[in-house]
């Protein structure tokens, strides 16, 4: 069982008043500076709901597009980066 599935923290109860949408992170290709800014904005806004709406991982190993050998990660490493990001969102 993953660390994420063990988490029981509820982000909010009742009606959502402030919502954040996070698209296209693309781990392991994510820009760390941009991710830090997003996390800072979330901390300041304190949204009652956060939706990660796709492309959290880049998964180059399955892509039909050209691969950059400097950024290639294995599946396990990419999944771990994605899980860490999601855990940080709910902590």
PDB file of C-alpha atoms in Angstrom, residues 43-86:
ATOM      1  CA  UNK A  43      -0.260  28.047   1.042  1.00  0.00           C
ATOM      2  CA  UNK A  44      -1.351  31.677   0.692  1.00  0.00           C
ATOM      3  CA  UNK A  45      -4.755  30.913  -0.866  1.00  0.00           C
ATOM      4  CA  UNK A  46      -5.650  27.975   1.383  1.00  0.00           C
ATOM      5  CA  UNK A  47      -8.086  26.452  -1.139  1.00  0.00           C
ATOM      6  CA  UNK A  48     -10.746  24.121   0.188  1.00  0.00           C
ATOM      7  CA  UNK A  49     -10.282  21.857  -2.839  1.00  0.00           C
ATOM      8  CA  UNK A  50      -7.231  21.109  -4.984  1.00  0.00           C
ATOM      9  CA  UNK A  51      -7.593  19.286  -8.295  1.00  0.00           C
ATOM     10  CA  UNK A  52      -4.580  17.908 -10.133  1.00  0.00           C
ATOM     11  CA  UNK A  53      -6.109  17.685 -13.599  1.00  0.00           C
ATOM     12  CA  UNK A  54      -3.593  15.674 -15.565  1.00  0.00           C
ATOM     13  CA  UNK A  55      -0.066  15.091 -16.764  1.00  0.00           C
ATOM     14  CA  UNK A  56       1.403  14.847 -13.284  1.00  0.00           C
ATOM     15  CA  UNK A  57       4.039  12.477 -14.618  1.00  0.00           C
ATOM     16  CA  UNK A  58       5.684  12.733 -18.008  1.00  0.00           C
ATOM     17  CA  UNK A  59       6.309   8.974 -18.381  1.00  0.00           C
ATOM     18  CA  UNK A  60       8.814   9.339 -21.206  1.00  0.00           C
ATOM     19  CA  UNK A  61       9.306   5.579 -21.199  1.00  0.00           C
ATOM     20  CA  UNK A  62       5.837   5.189 -22.784  1.00  0.00           C
ATOM     21  CA  UNK A  63       5.961   8.208 -25.075  1.00  0.00           C
ATOM     22  CA  UNK A  64       6.133   8.071 -28.855  1.00  0.00           C
ATOM     23  CA  UNK A  65       7.902  11.449 -28.815  1.00  0.00           C
ATOM     24  CA  UNK A  66      11.702  11.821 -28.811  1.00  0.00           C
ATOM     25  CA  UNK A  67      13.284  11.217 -25.429  1.00  0.00           C
ATOM     26  CA  UNK A  68      15.908  13.364 -23.734  1.00  0.00           C
ATOM     27  CA  UNK A  69      18.583  11.064 -22.230  1.00  0.00           C
ATOM     28  CA  UNK A  70      19.386  13.735 -19.595  1.00  0.00           C
ATOM     29  CA  UNK A  71      15.904  13.476 -18.064  1.00  0.00           C
ATOM     30  CA  UNK A  72      14.976   9.835 -18.409  1.00  0.00           C
ATOM     31  CA  UNK A  73      13.748   8.201 -15.222  1.00  0.00           C
ATOM     32  CA  UNK A  74      12.439   4.742 -14.616  1.00  0.00           C
ATOM     33  CA  UNK A  75       8.761   4.118 -13.931  1.00  0.00           C
ATOM     34  CA  UNK A  76       9.309   3.624 -10.190  1.00  0.00           C
ATOM     35  CA  UNK A  77      11.232   6.895  -9.832  1.00  0.00           C
ATOM     36  CA  UNK A  78       8.595   8.847 -11.775  1.00  0.00           C
ATOM     37  CA  UNK A  79       5.747   7.359  -9.733  1.00  0.00           C
ATOM     38  CA  UNK A  80       7.589   8.173  -6.500  1.00  0.00           C
ATOM     39  CA  UNK A  81       8.039  11.811  -7.581  1.00  0.00           C
ATOM     40  CA  UNK A  82       4.330  12.040  -8.411  1.00  0.00           C
ATOM     41  CA  UNK A  83       3.338  10.482  -5.102  1.00  0.00           C
ATOM     42  CA  UNK A  84       5.625  12.833  -3.157  1.00  0.00           C
ATOM     43  CA  UNK A  85       4.060  15.820  -4.919  1.00  0.00           C
ATOM     44  CA  UNK A  86       0.523  14.661  -4.067  1.00  0.00           C
TER      45      UNK A  86
END
